[in-house]
């Protein structure tokens, strides 16, 4: 792993995946982002992320989702990271998170509807009457070693520069490189699907609907996005060819 990505307090030992394109793509994406004036470090301190989130709510960053909130979720360095984006002046301008779920004996539908996807201890942390109903067709096929990628935010001054495509790809590739994942998934609000923003994220499956009631954000409906391993490998190879 290139040292240029790791902050001083982060030391991660990646799994050696069968796909050599992963590390090469990470390096190519770093160069592309650097050309845009963006530096990236890989972080594991989610308390720091929470602090950044709370300080930037007035810039359109919604509250940190429970899946990445260290107060209610297991986001230890062995199973979660976030990408910290800074501009040429060193100012924080964005973030993207990823988390590993070991669902070799279960799947997204079961884990979401039980709220174990959301909280380390649903009984202790869930809101009164909080519930999820998952009818997305492929939800039961989201299983194995799963990388959940989410909570992306970009400062208004860097939007429209291609980060919405590059950073999720970097997050997925890091997840694959570290955890040898079987599938990557994410969630998106319908408005982002309708505006075409989600198309930039690079997921092949975009399916309704995750109905999340009485949660930290009230009632919300979401799309389930997913990309199986074989498609991710093809995507990495194609992206590397384009960036090289």
XYZ file of C-alpha atoms in Angstrom:
244
model
C 0.000 0.000 0.000
C 1.480 3.372 -0.936
C 2.495 5.307 2.188
C 1.139 8.477 0.593
C -2.394 7.262 1.357
C -1.935 6.406 5.023
C -2.160 8.995 7.771
C 0.512 8.794 10.478
C -1.583 6.738 12.910
C -2.875 4.179 10.376
C -1.170 0.882 9.651
C -3.195 -1.612 7.643
C -2.004 -4.941 6.271
C -3.952 -5.653 3.083
C -4.957 -9.120 1.984
C -3.123 -10.123 -1.191
C -6.043 -10.378 -3.585
C -6.062 -12.384 -6.768
C -6.586 -9.181 -8.742
C -3.355 -7.267 -9.425
C -5.307 -4.365 -10.914
C -6.509 -3.260 -7.458
C -3.277 -1.679 -6.246
C -2.444 -0.290 -9.684
C -5.881 1.335 -9.865
C -5.490 2.840 -6.388
C -2.239 4.462 -7.503
C -3.797 5.685 -10.771
C -6.753 7.196 -8.909
C -4.369 8.943 -6.523
C -2.625 10.587 -9.479
C -5.943 11.577 -11.071
C -7.186 13.150 -7.843
C -3.851 14.921 -7.330
C -4.229 16.454 -10.786
C -7.580 17.817 -9.599
C -5.888 19.354 -6.581
C -7.230 16.749 -4.151
C -5.108 14.769 -1.700
C -6.500 11.638 -0.065
C -5.582 9.883 3.162
C -7.052 6.689 4.508
C -8.276 7.117 8.093
C -9.692 4.858 10.817
C -10.558 7.463 13.485
C -14.342 7.706 13.202
C -14.597 10.088 16.151
C -12.668 12.560 13.991
C -15.054 11.882 11.102
C -18.020 12.549 13.384
C -16.455 15.869 14.383
C -15.944 16.866 10.738
C -19.520 15.869 9.982
C -20.995 17.981 12.769
C -18.913 20.995 11.727
C -20.083 20.809 8.103
C -23.822 20.229 8.491
C -24.396 23.817 7.326
C -22.650 22.876 4.064
C -25.198 20.210 3.242
C -23.669 17.199 4.983
C -26.430 15.161 6.566
C -25.840 13.638 10.024
C -23.465 10.684 10.022
C -25.405 7.474 9.427
C -25.448 5.006 12.342
C -23.462 2.441 10.341
C -20.408 4.722 10.638
C -21.199 6.424 13.944
C -18.645 5.196 16.521
C -21.149 5.798 19.325
C -23.488 3.041 18.128
C -21.593 0.955 15.559
C -18.489 -1.214 15.451
C -16.098 0.722 13.239
C -12.811 -0.673 14.496
C -9.731 -0.408 12.248
C -10.019 -4.066 11.252
C -13.414 -3.526 9.649
C -13.868 0.107 8.626
C -12.058 3.086 7.127
C -12.836 6.468 5.664
C -11.187 8.530 2.971
C -10.307 12.105 3.916
C -10.145 14.574 1.023
C -8.266 17.879 1.228
C -7.617 20.640 -1.285
C -4.262 22.196 -2.147
C -4.441 24.421 0.944
C -5.020 21.415 3.186
C -8.663 22.267 3.846
C -11.030 19.346 4.441
C -13.344 19.087 1.422
C -14.861 15.617 1.514
C -15.125 12.085 2.824
C -16.215 8.586 1.866
C -16.588 5.613 4.217
C -16.404 1.838 3.865
C -17.157 -1.013 6.237
C -16.735 -4.789 6.106
C -19.638 -7.078 6.975
C -19.078 -10.820 7.288
C -22.358 -12.194 5.970
C -21.182 -15.632 4.879
C -24.119 -17.231 6.713
C -26.650 -14.441 6.216
C -27.512 -11.624 3.781
C -28.421 -7.954 3.466
C -32.171 -8.478 3.822
C -31.853 -10.410 7.087
C -29.248 -8.060 8.556
C -31.069 -4.887 7.527
C -34.467 -5.985 8.808
C -32.924 -7.092 12.117
C -31.128 -3.682 12.291
C -27.811 -5.476 12.850
C -26.647 -3.812 9.641
C -27.213 -0.452 11.322
C -26.209 -0.927 14.967
C -23.754 -3.030 16.941
C -26.557 -3.552 19.487
C -29.975 -2.768 17.963
C -31.811 -3.374 21.223
C -29.728 -0.721 22.980
C -29.340 1.815 20.172
C -32.364 1.712 17.857
C -35.004 4.417 18.035
C -38.476 3.492 19.362
C -40.380 1.573 16.679
C -37.463 1.839 14.247
C -37.735 -0.746 11.496
C -36.498 -1.588 8.014
C -38.454 -3.415 5.324
C -36.308 -4.569 2.425
C -37.952 -5.577 -0.866
C -35.041 -4.921 -3.253
C -34.895 -8.047 -5.482
C -31.181 -8.767 -5.024
C -31.022 -8.083 -1.263
C -30.775 -11.771 -0.397
C -27.868 -12.154 -2.838
C -25.822 -9.489 -1.078
C -23.913 -11.921 1.115
C -20.448 -13.292 1.841
C -17.733 -10.754 2.609
C -19.543 -7.503 1.896
C -18.088 -4.015 1.595
C -20.649 -1.338 2.411
C -19.563 1.992 0.927
C -21.359 5.139 1.984
C -21.669 8.467 3.745
C -19.991 10.331 0.889
C -19.896 14.107 1.085
C -18.115 16.710 -1.035
C -17.770 20.396 -0.217
C -19.768 22.608 -2.624
C -16.540 24.137 -3.962
C -15.317 20.770 -5.332
C -18.598 19.400 -6.672
C -18.856 18.961 -10.408
C -15.186 17.971 -10.722
C -15.706 14.226 -11.132
C -15.248 13.266 -7.482
C -18.655 11.549 -7.372
C -17.274 8.963 -9.807
C -13.644 8.735 -8.709
C -14.001 8.562 -4.927
C -16.624 5.763 -4.731
C -14.457 3.763 -7.144
C -11.449 4.345 -4.897
C -13.458 3.280 -1.837
C -14.650 0.058 -3.517
C -11.146 -0.758 -4.710
C -9.633 -0.193 -1.274
C -12.322 -2.455 0.230
C -11.552 -5.182 -2.276
C -7.808 -4.787 -1.729
C -8.029 -4.954 2.068
C -10.825 -7.472 2.538
C -11.026 -9.599 -0.649
C -14.743 -8.860 -0.798
C -17.404 -10.846 -2.638
C -19.687 -7.870 -3.285
C -19.895 -4.142 -2.628
C -23.142 -2.356 -1.793
C -24.422 1.111 -0.978
C -27.675 2.990 -0.366
C -29.039 6.064 -2.147
C -32.085 8.293 -1.824
C -34.471 8.269 -4.818
C -33.712 11.921 -5.659
C -30.082 11.059 -6.440
C -31.209 8.188 -8.659
C -33.696 10.402 -10.509
C -31.139 13.198 -11.040
C -28.622 10.763 -12.505
C -26.089 11.294 -9.728
C -26.088 7.606 -8.774
C -25.160 6.671 -12.340
C -21.763 8.258 -11.631
C -21.182 5.905 -8.707
C -20.657 2.928 -11.023
C -23.039 0.352 -9.545
C -24.583 -2.123 -11.983
C -27.639 -2.881 -9.839
C -29.826 -0.041 -8.577
C -33.009 -1.394 -7.006
C -35.911 -0.125 -4.904
C -36.704 -0.234 -2.146
C -35.400 -0.075 1.414
C -38.141 1.372 3.615
C -36.527 2.699 6.808
C -38.999 3.956 9.399
C -38.535 5.962 12.610
C -34.782 6.231 12.129
C -32.300 9.024 12.884
C -33.616 10.809 9.770
C -37.301 10.117 10.352
C -38.838 8.003 7.585
C -36.788 7.460 4.449
C -36.910 5.257 1.379
C -33.668 4.161 -0.249
C -32.372 2.293 -3.262
C -30.010 -0.648 -2.811
C -26.928 -0.410 -5.024
C -24.680 -3.426 -5.521
C -21.763 -4.671 -7.591
C -20.659 -8.346 -7.365
C -17.001 -9.312 -7.363
C -16.750 -10.330 -11.020
C -18.257 -7.035 -12.141
C -15.971 -5.129 -9.785
C -12.919 -6.879 -11.254
C -14.016 -5.994 -14.797
C -14.749 -2.440 -13.683
C -11.298 -2.086 -12.125
C -9.559 -3.369 -15.243
C -11.557 -1.042 -17.491
C -11.016 1.961 -15.214
C -7.290 1.269 -15.037
C -7.105 1.169 -18.827
C -8.902 4.525 -19.063
C -6.711 6.177 -16.423
C -3.402 4.796 -17.723
